[in-house]
Every structure is written in C-alpha cells, then in structure tokens.
CSV table of C-alpha atoms in Angstrom, one decimal:
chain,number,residue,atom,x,y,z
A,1,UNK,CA,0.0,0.0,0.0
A,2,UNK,CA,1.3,3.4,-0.5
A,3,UNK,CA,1.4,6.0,1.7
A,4,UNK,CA,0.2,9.5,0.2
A,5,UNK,CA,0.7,13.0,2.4
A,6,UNK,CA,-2.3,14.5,2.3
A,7,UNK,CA,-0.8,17.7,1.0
A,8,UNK,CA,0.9,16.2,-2.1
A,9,UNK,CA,-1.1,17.2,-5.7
A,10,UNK,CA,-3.8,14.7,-8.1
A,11,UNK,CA,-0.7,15.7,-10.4
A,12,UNK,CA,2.1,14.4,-8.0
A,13,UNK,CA,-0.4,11.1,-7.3
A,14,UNK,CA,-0.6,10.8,-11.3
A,15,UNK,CA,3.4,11.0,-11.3
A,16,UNK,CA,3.9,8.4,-8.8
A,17,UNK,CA,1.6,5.9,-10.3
A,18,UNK,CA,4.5,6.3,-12.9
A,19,UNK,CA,7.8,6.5,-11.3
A,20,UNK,CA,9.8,5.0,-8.4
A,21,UNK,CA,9.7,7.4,-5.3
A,22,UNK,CA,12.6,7.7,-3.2
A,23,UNK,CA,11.9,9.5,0.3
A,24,UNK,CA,14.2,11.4,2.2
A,25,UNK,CA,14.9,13.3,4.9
A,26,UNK,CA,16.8,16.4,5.4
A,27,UNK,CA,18.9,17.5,8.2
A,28,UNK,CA,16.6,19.9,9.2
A,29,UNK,CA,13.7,17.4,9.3
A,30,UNK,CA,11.9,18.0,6.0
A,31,UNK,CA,10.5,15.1,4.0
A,32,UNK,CA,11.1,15.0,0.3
A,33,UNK,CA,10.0,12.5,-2.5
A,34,UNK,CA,12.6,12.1,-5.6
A,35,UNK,CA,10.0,11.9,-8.4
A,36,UNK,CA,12.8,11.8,-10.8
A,37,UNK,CA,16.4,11.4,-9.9
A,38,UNK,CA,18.1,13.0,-12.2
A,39,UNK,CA,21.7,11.3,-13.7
A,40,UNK,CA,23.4,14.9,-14.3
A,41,UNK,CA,26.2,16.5,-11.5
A,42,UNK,CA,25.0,16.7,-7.8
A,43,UNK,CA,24.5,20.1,-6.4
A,44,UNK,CA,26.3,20.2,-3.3
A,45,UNK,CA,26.7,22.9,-0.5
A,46,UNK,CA,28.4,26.0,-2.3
A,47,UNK,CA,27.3,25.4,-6.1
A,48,UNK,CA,25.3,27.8,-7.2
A,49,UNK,CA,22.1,26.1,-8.9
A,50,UNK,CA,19.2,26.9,-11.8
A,51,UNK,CA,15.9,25.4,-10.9
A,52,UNK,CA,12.4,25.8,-11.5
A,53,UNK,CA,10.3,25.3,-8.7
A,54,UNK,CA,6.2,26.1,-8.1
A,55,UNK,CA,4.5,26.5,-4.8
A,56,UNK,CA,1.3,24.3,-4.5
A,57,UNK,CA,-1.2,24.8,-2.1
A,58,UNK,CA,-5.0,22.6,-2.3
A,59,UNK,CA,-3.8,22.2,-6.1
A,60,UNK,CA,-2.9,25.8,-6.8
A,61,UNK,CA,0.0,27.0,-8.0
A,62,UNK,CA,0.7,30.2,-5.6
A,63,UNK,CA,4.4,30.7,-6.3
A,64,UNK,CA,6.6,29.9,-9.4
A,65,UNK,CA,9.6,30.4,-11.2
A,66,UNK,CA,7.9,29.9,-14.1
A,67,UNK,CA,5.9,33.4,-14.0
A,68,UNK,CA,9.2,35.0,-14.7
A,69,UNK,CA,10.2,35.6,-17.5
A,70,UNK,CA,12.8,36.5,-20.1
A,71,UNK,CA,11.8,39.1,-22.6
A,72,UNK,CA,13.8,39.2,-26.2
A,73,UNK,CA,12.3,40.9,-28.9
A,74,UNK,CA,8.7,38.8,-29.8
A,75,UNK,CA,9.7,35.7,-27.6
A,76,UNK,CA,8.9,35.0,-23.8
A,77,UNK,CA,10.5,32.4,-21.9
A,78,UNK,CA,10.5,31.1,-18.4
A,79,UNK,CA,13.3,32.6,-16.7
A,80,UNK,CA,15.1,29.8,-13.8
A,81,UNK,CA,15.7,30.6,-10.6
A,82,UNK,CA,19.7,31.0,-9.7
A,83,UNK,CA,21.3,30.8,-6.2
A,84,UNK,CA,23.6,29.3,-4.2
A,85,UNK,CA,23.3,25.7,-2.4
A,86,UNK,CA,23.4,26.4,1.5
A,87,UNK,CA,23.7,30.4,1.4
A,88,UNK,CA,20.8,32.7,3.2
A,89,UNK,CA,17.7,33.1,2.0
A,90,UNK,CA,17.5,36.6,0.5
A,91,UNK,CA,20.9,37.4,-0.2
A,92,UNK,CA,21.5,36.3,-4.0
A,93,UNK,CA,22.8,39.1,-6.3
A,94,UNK,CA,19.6,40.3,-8.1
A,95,UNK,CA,19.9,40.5,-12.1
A,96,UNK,CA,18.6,43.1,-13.8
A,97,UNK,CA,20.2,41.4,-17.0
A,98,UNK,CA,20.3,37.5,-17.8
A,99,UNK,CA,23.3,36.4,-19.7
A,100,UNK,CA,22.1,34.0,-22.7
A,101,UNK,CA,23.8,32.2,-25.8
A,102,UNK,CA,21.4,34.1,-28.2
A,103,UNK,CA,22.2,37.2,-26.4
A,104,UNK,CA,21.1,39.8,-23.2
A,105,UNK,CA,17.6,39.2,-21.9
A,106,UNK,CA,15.6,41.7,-19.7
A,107,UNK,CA,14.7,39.8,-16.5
A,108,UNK,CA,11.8,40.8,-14.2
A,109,UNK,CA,11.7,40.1,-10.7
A,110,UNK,CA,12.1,36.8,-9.4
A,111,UNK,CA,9.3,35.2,-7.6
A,112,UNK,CA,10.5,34.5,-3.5
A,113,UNK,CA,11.2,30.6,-3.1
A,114,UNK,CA,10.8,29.5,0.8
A,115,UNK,CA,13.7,29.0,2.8
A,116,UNK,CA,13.3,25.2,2.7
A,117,UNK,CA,14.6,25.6,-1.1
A,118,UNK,CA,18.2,26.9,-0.5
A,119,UNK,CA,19.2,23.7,1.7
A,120,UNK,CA,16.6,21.0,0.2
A,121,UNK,CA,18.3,21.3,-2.8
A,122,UNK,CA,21.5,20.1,-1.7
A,123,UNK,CA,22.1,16.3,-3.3
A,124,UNK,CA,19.9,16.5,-6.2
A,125,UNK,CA,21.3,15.8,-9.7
A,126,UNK,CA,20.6,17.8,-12.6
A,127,UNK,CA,17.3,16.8,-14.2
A,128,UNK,CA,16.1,15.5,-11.0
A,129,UNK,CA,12.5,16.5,-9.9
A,130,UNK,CA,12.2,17.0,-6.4
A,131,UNK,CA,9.2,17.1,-4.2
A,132,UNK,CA,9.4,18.6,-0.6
A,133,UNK,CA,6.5,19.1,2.4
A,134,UNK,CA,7.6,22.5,3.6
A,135,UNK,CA,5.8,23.4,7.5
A,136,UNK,CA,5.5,27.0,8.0
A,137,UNK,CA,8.8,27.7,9.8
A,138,UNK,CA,10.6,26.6,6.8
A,139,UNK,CA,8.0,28.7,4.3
A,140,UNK,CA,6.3,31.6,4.2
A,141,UNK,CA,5.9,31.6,8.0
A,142,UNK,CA,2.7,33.7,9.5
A,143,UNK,CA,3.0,36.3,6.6
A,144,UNK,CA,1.9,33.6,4.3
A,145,UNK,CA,2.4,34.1,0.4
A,146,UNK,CA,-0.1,34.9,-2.4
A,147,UNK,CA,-2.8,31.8,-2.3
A,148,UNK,CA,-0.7,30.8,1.2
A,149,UNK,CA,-2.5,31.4,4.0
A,150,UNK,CA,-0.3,32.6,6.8
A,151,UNK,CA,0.8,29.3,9.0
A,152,UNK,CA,-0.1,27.0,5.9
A,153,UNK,CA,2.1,23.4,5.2
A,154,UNK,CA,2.4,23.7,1.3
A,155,UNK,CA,4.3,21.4,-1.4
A,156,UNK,CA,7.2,22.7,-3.2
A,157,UNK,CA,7.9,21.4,-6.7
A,158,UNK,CA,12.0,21.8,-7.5
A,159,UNK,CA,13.1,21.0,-11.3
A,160,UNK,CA,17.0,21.4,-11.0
A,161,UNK,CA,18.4,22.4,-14.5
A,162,UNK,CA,22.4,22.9,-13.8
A,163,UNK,CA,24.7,23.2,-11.7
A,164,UNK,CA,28.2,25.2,-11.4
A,165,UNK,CA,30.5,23.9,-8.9
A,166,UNK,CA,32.0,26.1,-6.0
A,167,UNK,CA,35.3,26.6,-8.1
A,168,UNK,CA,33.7,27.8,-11.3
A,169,UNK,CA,32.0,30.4,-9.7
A,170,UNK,CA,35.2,31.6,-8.3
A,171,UNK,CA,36.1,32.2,-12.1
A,172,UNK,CA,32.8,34.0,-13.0
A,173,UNK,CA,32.6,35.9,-9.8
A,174,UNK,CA,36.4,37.7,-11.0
A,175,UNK,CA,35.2,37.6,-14.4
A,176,UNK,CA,31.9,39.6,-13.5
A,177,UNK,CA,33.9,41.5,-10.9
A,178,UNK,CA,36.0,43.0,-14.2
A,179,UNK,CA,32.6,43.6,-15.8
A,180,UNK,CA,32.7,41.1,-18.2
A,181,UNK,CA,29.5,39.2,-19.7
A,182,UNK,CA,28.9,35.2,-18.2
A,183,UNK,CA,30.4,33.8,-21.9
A,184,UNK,CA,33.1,36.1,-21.9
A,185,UNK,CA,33.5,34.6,-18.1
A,186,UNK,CA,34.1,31.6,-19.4
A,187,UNK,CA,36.7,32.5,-21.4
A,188,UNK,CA,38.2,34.4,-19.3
A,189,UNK,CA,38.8,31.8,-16.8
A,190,UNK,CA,39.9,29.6,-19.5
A,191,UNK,CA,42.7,32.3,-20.5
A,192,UNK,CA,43.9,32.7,-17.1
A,193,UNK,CA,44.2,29.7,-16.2
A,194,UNK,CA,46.2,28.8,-19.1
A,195,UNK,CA,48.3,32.3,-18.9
A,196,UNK,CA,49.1,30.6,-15.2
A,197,UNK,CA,50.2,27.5,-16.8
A,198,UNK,CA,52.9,29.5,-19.0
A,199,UNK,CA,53.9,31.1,-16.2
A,200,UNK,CA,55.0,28.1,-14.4
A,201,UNK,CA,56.8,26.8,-17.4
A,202,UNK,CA,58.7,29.9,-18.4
A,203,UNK,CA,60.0,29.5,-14.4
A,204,UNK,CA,60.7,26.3,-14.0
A,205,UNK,CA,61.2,25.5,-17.6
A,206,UNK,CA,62.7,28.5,-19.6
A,207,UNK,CA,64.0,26.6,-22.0
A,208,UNK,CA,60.5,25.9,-23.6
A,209,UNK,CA,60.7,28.5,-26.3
A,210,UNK,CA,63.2,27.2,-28.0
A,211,UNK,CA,61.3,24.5,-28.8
C-alpha cells in the first residue's frame, strides 16, 4: 500500500503511479520525494544552482519560477531561478540582465522561493524532480504568500536544470567583478588559467621557447 501526504497534488499522485519514489529526509527534518532522480552532476553545498520550482497549495500554484520571464524581442520564456546551495535566503545578487547564448535578456523580478529551497536542494542531480512538504517555519511563516494562507504546510515542486561547482563560480565571480558578460566569463577563466600555466613553465622551464 502506498502512503500519500495528504498535501501532495492529483498531479504528484498521477506521477507516482508512474515512477519510483525515493523519500528522504533532510537534516533539518523535512520530508522530500525524488519523483525523478536525475543522472546529471550533484549540487552540493556551495554550487550555485538553476531550478524551476512552483508552490502548491489545495492544487494551486501560488508561487513559481515559471511566472518569470525572459523578454527578447517577440519571444517569452520562463526565466530559472539562480542561487547558491546552503547560502541565506534573500541574499542572492539580483539580475537586472540575464546572460544567454542568443544574447542579453531583460529579466523581471524573481518570484520569493521559501527557505526550505536553498538547503533542500542540496544532493539533487541535474534533471532531478524533487518534491518537498515544507511546514510554516521553513515557508512563508505567518506572513503567508499569495494563495498561502499565513501558518499553511504547502508542497514545493523543484526541477534542478544545472549546476556550477563552488570553483567555477570563483572564475565568473572575478570575471563579472571585471565587468565582463557570463560567456566572456568563461573564457576568461579559461585564458587565465592557461596564462598561469605559461607562467610556471617559463619559471621552471625557460628553455621551452626554443622548442
């Protein structure tokens, strides 16, 4: 027999029918359901993260990632939610500007995700789907949150869509620091690290260039 949290969506009961569930627990007490596990990197404590996530509460969608978008000429998409794996709620750099391989998007404001979301994500793989019961104190608390009623248990929905590792974002953060775009980053870090390399050689090895 299968045991089904009286919070949990028809959709999430369709999607179980479906798939394996794996249950977990969190450190901080809060039961999740692996809908899909995902066979990307893990996001661990550090890595900074793109998800798409909704708040549902009675089968209504109060809060999602998916309300923002990206705006680019005629097209509209979703716009994911970034931060970092572990770090306070709240204290994410906001982006006016989105970074993208078909160029520089307008971004509005993000949607707030509940606390629960910055720590919950933590061991999740990239295409995972991740289902969490998140209590009040781990929410929206007694303010509550659009269809949330202040005090209310509500399930969050997390997608996770990539991760960077803690040491890449070193690179990006000096890249950005030097005003560059998140490609250029890239390259950047790619360029320095090899300029390091050369370096090295020209030290220890100065005989390289007459090769």
């Amino acid at each position: 027999m299968q045991f089904v949290h009286p919070y949990f969506s028809s959709a999430f009961l369709k999607i179980s029918l479906c798939f394996v569930v794996v249950v977990g627990l969190t450190a901080e007490g809060l039961k999740y359901y692996d809908v899909v596990e995902g066979k990307g990197p893990i996001a661990e404590k550090g890595s900074t993260v793109q998800v798409h996530f909704d708040c549902i509460y009675r089968n209504i969608t109060a809060v999602s990632s998916r309300e923002s978008k990206l705006l680019a000429g005629n097209r509209i998409i979703a716009q994911p939610y970034e931060f970092k794996v572990g770090a306070t709620p709240g204290k994410e750099r906001k982006r006016d500007f989105v970074d993208n391989p078909n160029g520089l998007f307008s971004a509005q404001a993000a949607p707030k995700p509940p606390p629960a979301m910055y720590s919950v994500t933590e061991g999740m793989r990239v295409g995972g789907k991740r289902t969490v019961i998140v209590p009040p104190e781990a929410g929206y608390g007694q303010k509550g949150m659009n269809e949330i009623p202040p005090g209310s248990t509500f399930e969050l929905n997390i997608e996770l869509l990539q991760v960077m590792p803690p040491e890449e974002n070193n690179w990006r953060s000096m890249a950005m620091g030097k005003g560059l775009s998140i490609p250029v980053a890239l390259r950047f870090s790619t360029l320095l690290a090899f300029s390091t390399e050369c370096n090295l050689r020209n030290k220890v090895l100065p005989w390289v260039h007459s090769v």
